[in-house]
Short mmCIF file of C-alpha atoms in Angstrom, two decimals:
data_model
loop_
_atom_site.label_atom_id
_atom_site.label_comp_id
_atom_site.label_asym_id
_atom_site.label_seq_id
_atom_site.Cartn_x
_atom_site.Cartn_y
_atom_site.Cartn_z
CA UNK A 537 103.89 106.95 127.75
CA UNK A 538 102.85 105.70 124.29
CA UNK A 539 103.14 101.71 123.29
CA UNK A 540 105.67 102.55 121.37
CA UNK A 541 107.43 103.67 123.92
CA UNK A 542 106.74 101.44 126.91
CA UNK A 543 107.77 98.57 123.76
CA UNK A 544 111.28 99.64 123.00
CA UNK A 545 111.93 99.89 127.43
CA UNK A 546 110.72 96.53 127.55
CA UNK A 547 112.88 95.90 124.55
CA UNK A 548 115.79 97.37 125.58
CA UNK A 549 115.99 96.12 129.01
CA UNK A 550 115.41 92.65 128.24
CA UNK A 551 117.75 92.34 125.55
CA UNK A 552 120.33 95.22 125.29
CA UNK A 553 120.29 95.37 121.61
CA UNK A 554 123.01 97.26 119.51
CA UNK A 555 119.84 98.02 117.22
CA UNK A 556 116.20 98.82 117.91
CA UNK A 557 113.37 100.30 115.82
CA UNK A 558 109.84 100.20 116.30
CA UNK A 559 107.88 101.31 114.23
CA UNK A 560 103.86 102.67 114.22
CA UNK A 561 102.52 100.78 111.01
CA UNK A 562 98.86 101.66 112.32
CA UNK A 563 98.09 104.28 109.54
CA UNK A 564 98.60 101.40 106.86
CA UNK A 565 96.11 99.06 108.06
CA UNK A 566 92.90 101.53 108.35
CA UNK A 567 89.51 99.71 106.99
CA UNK A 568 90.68 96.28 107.38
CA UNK A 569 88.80 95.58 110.16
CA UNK A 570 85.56 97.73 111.04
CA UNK A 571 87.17 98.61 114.32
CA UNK A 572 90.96 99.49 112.90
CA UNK A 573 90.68 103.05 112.09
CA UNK A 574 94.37 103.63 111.02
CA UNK A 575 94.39 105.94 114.72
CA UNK A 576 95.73 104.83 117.91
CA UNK A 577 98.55 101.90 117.95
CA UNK A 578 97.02 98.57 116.71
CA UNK A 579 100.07 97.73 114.47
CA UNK A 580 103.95 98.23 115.23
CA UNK A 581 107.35 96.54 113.45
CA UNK A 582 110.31 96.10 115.82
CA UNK A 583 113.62 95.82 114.05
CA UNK A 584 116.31 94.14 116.24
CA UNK A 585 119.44 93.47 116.64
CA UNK A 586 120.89 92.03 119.86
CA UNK A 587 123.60 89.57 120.66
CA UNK A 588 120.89 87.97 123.15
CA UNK A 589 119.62 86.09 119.86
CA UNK A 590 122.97 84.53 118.57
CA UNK A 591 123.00 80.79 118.41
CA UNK A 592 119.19 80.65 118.78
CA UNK A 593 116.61 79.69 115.76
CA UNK A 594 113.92 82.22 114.29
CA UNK A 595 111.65 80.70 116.07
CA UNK A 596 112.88 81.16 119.48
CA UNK A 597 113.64 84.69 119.10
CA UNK A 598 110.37 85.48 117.95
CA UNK A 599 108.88 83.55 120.82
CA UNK A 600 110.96 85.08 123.44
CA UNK A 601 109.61 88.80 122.06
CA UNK A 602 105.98 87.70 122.21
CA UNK A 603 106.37 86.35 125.07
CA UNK A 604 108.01 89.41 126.40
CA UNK A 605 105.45 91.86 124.55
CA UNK A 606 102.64 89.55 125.55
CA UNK A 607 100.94 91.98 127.84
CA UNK A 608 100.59 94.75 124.98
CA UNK A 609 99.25 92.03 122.69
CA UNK A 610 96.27 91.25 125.16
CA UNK A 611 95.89 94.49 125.76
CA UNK A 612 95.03 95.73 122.19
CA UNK A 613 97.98 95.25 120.47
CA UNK A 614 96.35 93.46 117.24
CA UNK A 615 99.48 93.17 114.89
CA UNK A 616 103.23 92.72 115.46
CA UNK A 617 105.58 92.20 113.05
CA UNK A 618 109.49 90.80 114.37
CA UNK A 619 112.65 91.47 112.25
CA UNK A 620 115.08 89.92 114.23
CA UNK A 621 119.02 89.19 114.21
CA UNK A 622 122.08 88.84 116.02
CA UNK A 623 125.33 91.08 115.67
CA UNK A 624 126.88 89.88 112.29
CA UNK A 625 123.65 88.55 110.67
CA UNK A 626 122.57 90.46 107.49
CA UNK A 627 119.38 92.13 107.95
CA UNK A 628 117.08 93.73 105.65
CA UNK A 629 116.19 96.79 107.87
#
């Protein structure tokens, strides 16, 4: 199972969203760091939508997502970037 993968299970079971993307932005970041080759899956966006976040700040929804992805972050994970909102909110994604 890819990262991408085992992140949108962990995704979807701990929050049930209505929306979910995530996304491989590996290929964009190649040569920024001598070890970041642009292959494998150092860098992923996760686009959200979930009523599990309504009534909470930014903040807390982006902790509760690292916190939940925190495992794939030590692990290798070098990069993730959080687009988050609950049912209702306007989102750019």
């Amino acid at each position: 199972m890819s990262l991408r993968e085992r992140i949108e299970n962990k995704l979807n079971e701990a929050f049930t969203p209505e929306r979910l993307t995530v996304i491989d932005e590996s290929h964009q970041h190649a040569g920024h760091q001598p070890d970041i080759t642009g292959t494998g899956e150092t860098h992923m966006r996760v686009q959200i939508v979930s009523e599990s976040f309504s009534g909470k700040s930014r903040v807390d929804r982006h902790r509760a997502i690292n916190a939940l992805l925190k495992p794939e972050l030590d692990a290798g994970l070098h990069a993730l970037a959080i687009e988050v909102a609950a049912p209702g909110e306007a989102t750019r994604f």
